[in-house]
Coordinates of N, CA, C and O and ligand atoms in Angstrom, one line a residue:
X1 N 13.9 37.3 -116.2 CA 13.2 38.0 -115.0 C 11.7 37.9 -115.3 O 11.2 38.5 -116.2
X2 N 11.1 37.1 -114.4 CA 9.7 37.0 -114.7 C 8.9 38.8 -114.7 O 9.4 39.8 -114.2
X3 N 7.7 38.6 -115.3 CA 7.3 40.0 -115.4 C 6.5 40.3 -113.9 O 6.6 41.3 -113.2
X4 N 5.8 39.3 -113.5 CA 5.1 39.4 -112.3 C 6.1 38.6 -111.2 O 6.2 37.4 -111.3
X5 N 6.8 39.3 -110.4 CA 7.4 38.7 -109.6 C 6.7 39.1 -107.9 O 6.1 40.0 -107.3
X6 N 7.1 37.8 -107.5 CA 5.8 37.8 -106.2 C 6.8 38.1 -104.8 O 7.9 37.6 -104.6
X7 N 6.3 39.0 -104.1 CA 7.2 39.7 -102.8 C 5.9 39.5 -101.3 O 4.7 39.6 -101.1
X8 N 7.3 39.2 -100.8 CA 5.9 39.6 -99.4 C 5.1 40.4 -99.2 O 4.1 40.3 -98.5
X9 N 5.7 41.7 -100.0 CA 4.3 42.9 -99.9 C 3.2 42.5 -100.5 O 2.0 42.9 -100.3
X10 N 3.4 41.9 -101.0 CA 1.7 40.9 -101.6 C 1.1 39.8 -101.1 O 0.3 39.0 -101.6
X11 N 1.6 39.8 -99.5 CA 1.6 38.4 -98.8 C 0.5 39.1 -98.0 O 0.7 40.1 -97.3
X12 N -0.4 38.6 -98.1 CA -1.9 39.0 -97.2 C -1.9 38.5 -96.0 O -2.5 39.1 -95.1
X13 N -1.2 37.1 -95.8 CA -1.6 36.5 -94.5 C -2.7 35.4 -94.7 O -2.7 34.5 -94.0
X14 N -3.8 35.3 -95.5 CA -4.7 34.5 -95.6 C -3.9 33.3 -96.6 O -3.2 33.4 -97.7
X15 N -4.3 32.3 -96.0 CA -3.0 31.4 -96.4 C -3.7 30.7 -98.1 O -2.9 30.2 -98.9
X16 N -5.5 30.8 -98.4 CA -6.0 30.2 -99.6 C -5.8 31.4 -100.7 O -5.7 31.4 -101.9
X17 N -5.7 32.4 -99.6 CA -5.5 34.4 -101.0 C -4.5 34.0 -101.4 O -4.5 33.8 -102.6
X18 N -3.2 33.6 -100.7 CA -2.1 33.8 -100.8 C -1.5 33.1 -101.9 O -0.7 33.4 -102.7
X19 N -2.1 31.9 -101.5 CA -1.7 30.6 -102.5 C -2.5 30.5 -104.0 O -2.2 29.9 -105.0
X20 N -3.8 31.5 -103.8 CA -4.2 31.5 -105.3 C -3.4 32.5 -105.7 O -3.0 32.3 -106.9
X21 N -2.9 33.8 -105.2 CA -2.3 35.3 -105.5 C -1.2 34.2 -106.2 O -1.5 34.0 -107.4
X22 N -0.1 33.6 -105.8 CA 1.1 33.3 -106.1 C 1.0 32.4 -107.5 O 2.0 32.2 -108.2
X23 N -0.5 31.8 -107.9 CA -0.5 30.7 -108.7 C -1.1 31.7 -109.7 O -1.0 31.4 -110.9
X24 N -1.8 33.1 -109.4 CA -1.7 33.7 -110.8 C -0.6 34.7 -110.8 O -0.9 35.5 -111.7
X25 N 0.3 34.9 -110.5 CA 1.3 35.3 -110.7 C 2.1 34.8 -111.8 O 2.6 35.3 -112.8
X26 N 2.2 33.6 -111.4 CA 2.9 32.1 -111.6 C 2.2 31.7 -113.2 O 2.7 31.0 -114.0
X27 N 1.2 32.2 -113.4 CA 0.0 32.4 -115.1 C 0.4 33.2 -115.6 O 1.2 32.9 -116.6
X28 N 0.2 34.5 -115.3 CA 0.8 35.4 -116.2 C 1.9 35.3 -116.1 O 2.1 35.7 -117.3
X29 N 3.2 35.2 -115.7 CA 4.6 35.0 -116.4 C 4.7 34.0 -117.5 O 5.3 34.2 -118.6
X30 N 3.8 32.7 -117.2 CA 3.8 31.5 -118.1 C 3.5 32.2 -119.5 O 4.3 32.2 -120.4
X31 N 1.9 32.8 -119.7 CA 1.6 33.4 -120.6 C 2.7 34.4 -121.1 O 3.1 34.3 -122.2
X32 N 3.1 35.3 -120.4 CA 4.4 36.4 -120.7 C 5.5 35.4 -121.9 O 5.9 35.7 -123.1
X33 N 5.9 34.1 -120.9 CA 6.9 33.5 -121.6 C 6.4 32.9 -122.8 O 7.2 32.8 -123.6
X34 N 5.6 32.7 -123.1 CA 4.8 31.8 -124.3 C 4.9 32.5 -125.1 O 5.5 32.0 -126.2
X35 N 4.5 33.7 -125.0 CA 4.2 34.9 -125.8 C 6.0 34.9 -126.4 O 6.4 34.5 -127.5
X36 N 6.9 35.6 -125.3 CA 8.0 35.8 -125.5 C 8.3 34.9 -126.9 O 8.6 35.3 -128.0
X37 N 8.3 33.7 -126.5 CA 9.0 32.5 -126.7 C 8.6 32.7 -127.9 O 9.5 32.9 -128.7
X38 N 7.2 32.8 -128.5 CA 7.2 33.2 -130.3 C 6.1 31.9 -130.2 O 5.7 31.4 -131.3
X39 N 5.6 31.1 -128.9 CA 4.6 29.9 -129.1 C 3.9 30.5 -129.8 O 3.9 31.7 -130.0
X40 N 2.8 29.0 -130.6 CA 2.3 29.3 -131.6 C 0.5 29.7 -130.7 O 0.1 29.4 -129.5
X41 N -0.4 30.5 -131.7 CA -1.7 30.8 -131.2 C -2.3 29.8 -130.5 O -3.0 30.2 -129.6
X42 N -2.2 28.5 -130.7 CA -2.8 27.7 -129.8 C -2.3 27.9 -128.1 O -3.0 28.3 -127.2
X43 N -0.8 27.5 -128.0 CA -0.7 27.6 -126.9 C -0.9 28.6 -125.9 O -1.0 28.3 -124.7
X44 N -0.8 30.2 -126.6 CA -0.8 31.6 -125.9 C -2.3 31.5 -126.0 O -2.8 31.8 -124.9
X45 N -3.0 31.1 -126.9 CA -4.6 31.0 -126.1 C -5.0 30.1 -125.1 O -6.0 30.3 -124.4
X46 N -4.3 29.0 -124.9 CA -4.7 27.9 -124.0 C -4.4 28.3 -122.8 O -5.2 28.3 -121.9
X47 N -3.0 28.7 -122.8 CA -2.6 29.7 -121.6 C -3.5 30.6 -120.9 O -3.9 30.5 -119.7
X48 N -3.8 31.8 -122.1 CA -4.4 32.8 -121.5 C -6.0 32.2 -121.1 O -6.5 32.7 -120.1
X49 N -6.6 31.2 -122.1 CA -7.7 30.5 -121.2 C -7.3 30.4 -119.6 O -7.8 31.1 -118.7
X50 N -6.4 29.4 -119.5 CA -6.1 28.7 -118.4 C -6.3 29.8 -117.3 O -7.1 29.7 -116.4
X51 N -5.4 30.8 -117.6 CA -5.1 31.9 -116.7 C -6.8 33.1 -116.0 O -7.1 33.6 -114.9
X52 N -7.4 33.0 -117.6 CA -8.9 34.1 -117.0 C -9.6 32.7 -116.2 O -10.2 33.0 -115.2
X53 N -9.6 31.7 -116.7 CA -10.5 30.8 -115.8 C -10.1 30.6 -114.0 O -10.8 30.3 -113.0
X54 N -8.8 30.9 -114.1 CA -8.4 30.5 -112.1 C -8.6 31.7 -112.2 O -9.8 31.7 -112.2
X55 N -8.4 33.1 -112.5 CA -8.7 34.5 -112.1 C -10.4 34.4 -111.6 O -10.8 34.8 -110.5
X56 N -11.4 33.9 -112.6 CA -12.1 34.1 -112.3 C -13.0 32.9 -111.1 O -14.2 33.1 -110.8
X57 N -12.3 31.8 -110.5 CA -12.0 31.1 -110.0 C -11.7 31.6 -108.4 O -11.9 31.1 -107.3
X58 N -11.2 32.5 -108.6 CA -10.4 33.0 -107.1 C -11.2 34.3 -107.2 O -11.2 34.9 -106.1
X59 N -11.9 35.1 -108.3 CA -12.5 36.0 -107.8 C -13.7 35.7 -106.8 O -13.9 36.3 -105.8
X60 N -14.5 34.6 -107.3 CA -15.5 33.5 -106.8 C -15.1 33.5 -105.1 O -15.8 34.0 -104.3
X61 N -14.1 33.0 -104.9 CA -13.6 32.6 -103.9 C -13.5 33.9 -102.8 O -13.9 33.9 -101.7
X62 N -12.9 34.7 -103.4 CA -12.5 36.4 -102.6 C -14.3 36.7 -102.4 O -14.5 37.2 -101.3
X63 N -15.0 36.6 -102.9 CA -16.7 37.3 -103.2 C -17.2 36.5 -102.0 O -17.4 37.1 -100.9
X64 N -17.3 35.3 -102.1 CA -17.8 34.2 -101.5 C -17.2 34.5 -99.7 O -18.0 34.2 -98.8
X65 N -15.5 35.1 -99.5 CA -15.6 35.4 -98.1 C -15.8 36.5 -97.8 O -15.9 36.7 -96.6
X66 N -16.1 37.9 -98.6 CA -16.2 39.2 -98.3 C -18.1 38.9 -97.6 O -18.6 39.4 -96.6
X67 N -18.5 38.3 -98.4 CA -20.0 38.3 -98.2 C -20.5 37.3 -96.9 O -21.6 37.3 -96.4
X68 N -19.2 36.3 -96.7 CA -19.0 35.7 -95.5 C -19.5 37.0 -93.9 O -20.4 37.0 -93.1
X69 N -18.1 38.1 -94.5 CA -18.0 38.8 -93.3 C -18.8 39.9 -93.6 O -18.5 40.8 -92.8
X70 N -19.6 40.2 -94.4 CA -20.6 41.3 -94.8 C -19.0 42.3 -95.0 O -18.6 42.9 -94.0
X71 N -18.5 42.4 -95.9 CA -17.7 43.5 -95.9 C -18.6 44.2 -96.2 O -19.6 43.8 -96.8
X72 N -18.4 45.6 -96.0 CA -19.2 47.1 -96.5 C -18.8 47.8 -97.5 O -19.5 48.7 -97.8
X73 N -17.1 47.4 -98.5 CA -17.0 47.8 -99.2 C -17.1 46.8 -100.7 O -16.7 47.0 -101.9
X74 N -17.7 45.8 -100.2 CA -17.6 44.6 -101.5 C -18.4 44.9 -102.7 O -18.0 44.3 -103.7
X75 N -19.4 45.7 -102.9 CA -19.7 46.0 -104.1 C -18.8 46.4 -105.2 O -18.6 45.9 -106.3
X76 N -18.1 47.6 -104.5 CA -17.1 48.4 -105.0 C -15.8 47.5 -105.6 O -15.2 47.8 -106.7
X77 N -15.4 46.7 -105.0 CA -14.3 45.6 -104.9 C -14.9 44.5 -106.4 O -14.4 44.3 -107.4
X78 N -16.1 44.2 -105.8 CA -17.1 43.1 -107.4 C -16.6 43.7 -108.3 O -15.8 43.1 -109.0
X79 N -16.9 45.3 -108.5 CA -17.0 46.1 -109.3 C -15.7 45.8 -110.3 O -15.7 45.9 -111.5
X80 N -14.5 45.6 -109.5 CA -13.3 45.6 -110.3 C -12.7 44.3 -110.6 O -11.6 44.0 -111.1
X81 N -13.9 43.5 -110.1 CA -13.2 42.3 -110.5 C -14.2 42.0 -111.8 O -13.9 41.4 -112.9
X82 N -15.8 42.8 -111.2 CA -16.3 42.6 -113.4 C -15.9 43.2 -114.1 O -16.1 43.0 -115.3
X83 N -14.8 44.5 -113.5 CA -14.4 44.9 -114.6 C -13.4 44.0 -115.6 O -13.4 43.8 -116.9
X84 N -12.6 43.6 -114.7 CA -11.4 43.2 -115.4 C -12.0 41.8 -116.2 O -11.4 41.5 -117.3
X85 N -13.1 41.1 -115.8 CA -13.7 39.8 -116.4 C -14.0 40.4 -117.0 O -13.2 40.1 -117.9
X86 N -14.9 41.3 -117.5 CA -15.5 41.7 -118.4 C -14.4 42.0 -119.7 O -14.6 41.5 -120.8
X87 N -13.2 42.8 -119.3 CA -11.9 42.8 -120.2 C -11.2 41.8 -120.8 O -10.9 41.7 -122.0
X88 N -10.9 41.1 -119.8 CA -10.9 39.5 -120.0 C -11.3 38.8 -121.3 O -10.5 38.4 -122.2
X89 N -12.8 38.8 -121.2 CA -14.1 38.6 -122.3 C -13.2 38.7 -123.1 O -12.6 37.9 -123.7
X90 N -13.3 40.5 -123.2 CA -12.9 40.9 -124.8 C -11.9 40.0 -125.3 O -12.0 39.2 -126.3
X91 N -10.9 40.1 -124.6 CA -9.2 39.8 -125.2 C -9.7 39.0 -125.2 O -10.5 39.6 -125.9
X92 N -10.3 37.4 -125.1 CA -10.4 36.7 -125.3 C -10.9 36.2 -127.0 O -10.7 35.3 -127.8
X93 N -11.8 37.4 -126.9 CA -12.9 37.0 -128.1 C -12.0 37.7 -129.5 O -12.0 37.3 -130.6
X94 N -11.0 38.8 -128.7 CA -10.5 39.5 -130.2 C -9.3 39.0 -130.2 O -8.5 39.5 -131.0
X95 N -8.7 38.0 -129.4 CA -7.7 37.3 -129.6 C -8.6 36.0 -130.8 O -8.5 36.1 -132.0
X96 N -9.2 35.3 -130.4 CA -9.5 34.6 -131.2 C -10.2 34.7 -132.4 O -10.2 33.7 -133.1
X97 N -10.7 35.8 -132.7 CA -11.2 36.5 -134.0 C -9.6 37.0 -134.7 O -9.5 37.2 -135.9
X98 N -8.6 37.1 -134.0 CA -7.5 37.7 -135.0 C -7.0 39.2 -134.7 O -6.0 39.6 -135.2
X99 N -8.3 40.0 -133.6 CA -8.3 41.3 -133.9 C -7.5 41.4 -132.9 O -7.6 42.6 -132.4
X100 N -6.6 40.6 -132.2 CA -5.7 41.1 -130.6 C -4.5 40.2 -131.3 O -5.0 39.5 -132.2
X101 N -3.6 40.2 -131.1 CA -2.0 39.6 -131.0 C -1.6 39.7 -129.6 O -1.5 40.8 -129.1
X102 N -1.5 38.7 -129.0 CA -0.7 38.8 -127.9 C 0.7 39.5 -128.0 O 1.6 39.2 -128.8
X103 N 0.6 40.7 -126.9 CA 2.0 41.2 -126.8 C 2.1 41.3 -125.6 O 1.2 40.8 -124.8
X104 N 3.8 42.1 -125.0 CA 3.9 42.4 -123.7 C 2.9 43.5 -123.3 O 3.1 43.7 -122.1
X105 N 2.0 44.2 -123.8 CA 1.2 45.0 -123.5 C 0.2 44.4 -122.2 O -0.1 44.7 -121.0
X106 N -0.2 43.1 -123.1 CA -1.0 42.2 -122.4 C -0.7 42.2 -121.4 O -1.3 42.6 -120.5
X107 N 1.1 41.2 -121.1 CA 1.3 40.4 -119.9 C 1.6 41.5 -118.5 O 1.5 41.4 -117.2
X108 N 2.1 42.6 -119.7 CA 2.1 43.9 -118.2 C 1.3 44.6 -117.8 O 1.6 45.5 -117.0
X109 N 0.1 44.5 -118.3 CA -1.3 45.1 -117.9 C -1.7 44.2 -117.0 O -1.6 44.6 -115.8
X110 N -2.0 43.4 -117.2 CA -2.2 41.9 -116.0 C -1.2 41.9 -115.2 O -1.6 41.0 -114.4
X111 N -0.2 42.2 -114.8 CA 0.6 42.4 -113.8 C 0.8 43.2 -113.2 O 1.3 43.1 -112.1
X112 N 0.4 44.5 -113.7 CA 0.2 45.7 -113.1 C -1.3 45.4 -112.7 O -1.3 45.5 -111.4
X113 N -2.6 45.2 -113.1 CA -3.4 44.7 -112.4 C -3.6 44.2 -111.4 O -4.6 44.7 -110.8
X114 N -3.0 43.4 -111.1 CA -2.7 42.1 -110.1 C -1.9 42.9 -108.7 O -2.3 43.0 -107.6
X115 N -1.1 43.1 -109.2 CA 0.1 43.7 -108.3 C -0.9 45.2 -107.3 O -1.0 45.4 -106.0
X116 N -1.3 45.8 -108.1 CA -2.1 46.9 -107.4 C -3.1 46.8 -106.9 O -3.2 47.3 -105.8
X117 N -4.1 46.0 -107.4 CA -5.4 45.4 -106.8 C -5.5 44.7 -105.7 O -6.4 44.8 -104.9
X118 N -4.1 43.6 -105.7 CA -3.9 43.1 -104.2 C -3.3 43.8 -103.0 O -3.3 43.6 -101.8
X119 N -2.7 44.8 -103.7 CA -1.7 46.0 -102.3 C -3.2 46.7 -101.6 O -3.4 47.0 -100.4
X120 N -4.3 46.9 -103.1 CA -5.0 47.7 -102.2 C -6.0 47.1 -101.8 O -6.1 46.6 -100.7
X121 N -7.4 46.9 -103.2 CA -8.9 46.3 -102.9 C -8.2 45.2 -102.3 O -8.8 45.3 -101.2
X122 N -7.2 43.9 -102.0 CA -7.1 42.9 -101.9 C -6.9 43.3 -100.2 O -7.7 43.1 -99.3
X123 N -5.9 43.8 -100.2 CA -5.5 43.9 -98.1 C -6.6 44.4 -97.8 O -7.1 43.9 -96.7
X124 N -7.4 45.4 -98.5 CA -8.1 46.3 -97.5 C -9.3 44.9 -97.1 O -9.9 45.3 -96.0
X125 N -9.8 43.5 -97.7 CA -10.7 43.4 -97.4 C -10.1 42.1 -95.8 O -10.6 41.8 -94.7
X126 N -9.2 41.6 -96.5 CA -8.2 40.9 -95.5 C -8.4 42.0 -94.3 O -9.5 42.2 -93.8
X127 N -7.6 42.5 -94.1 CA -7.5 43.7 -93.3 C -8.7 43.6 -92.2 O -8.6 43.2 -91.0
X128 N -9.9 44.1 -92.9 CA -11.7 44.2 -92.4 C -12.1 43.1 -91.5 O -12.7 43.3 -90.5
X129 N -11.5 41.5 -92.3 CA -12.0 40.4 -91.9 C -11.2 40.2 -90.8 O -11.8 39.7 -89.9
X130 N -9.9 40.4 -90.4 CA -9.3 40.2 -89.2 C -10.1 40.9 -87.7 O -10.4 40.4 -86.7
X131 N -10.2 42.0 -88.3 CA -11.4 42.6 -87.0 C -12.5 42.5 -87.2 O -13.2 43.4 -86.8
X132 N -13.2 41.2 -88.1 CA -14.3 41.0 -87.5 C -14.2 39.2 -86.8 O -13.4 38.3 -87.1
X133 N -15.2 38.9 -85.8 CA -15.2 37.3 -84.7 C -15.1 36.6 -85.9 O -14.2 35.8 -86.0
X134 N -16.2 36.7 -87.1 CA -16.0 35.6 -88.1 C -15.3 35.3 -88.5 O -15.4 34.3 -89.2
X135 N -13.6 36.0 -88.3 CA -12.7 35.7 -89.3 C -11.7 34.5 -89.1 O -11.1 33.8 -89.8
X136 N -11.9 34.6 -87.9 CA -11.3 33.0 -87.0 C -11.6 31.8 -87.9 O -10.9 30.9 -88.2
X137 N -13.0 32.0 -88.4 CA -13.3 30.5 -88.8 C -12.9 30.0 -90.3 O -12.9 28.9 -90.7
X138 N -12.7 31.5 -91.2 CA -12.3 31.7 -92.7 C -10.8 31.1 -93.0 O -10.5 30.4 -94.0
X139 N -10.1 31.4 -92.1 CA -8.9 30.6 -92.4 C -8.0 31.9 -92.2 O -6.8 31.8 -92.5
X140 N -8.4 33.3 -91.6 CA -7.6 34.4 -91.9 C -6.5 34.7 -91.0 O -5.8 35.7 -91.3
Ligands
FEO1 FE1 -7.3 38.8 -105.3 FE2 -9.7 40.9 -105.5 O1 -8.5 39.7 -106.3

């Protein structure tokens, strides 16, 4: 049973959210299983590369339409997505210094991340962009 399992409650309707939402889902289980599996440090770091880089890839992308439609709450929304890059950072750096081991700690923090962040900051900004004229042209 993958740890991030993807449901329509996480189905935004924006068909580029949706398809990046589903492809980090689709990361962290990979990383989950890697981990699981007992792969060796290279691959659970290559992974977990792979995975902060489209995270922060698609945060780019979410920023880039909120500022499209002037959301009014997009600071607030940045805010949690530097947070989590900024976290990101770390585990990255104390994974590869030695000072982090990948566990399920990891893969269910990032999934509970994910999972929450899109039910809420994620709809609410979808949501915004539907009532505004711009949103016609975003793809929403
Ligand atoms: Fe889909 Fe705000 O991250």
């Amino acid at each position: 049973m993958p740890i991030a399992q993807w449901s329509d409650a996480y189905r935004t309707g924006h068909q580029l959210i949706d398809k990046q939402h589903q492809e980090l889902f689709q990361m962290v289980n990979e990383l989950h299983d890697a981990m699981i599996a007992g792969n060796g440090k290279q691959i659970v770091g290559d992974t977990l590369k792979k995975l902060i880089q489209y995270t922060l890839q698609h945060f780019g992308a979410e920023e880039a339409l909120m500022l499209q439609v002037k959301y009014p709450n997009y600071a607030e929304h940045k805010k949690k997505h530097d947070e989590l890059a900024a976290k990101a950072k770390q585990i990255v750096e104390e994974f590869k210094t030695g000072k982090l081991v990948i566990s399920i700690t990891l893969s269910s923090f990032l999934s509970d991340w994910l999972r929450h962040h899109i039910k809420e900051e994620d709809m609410a900004y979808i949501q915004y962009m539907r009532s505004t004229p711009a949103a016609a042209q975003l793809g929403g």
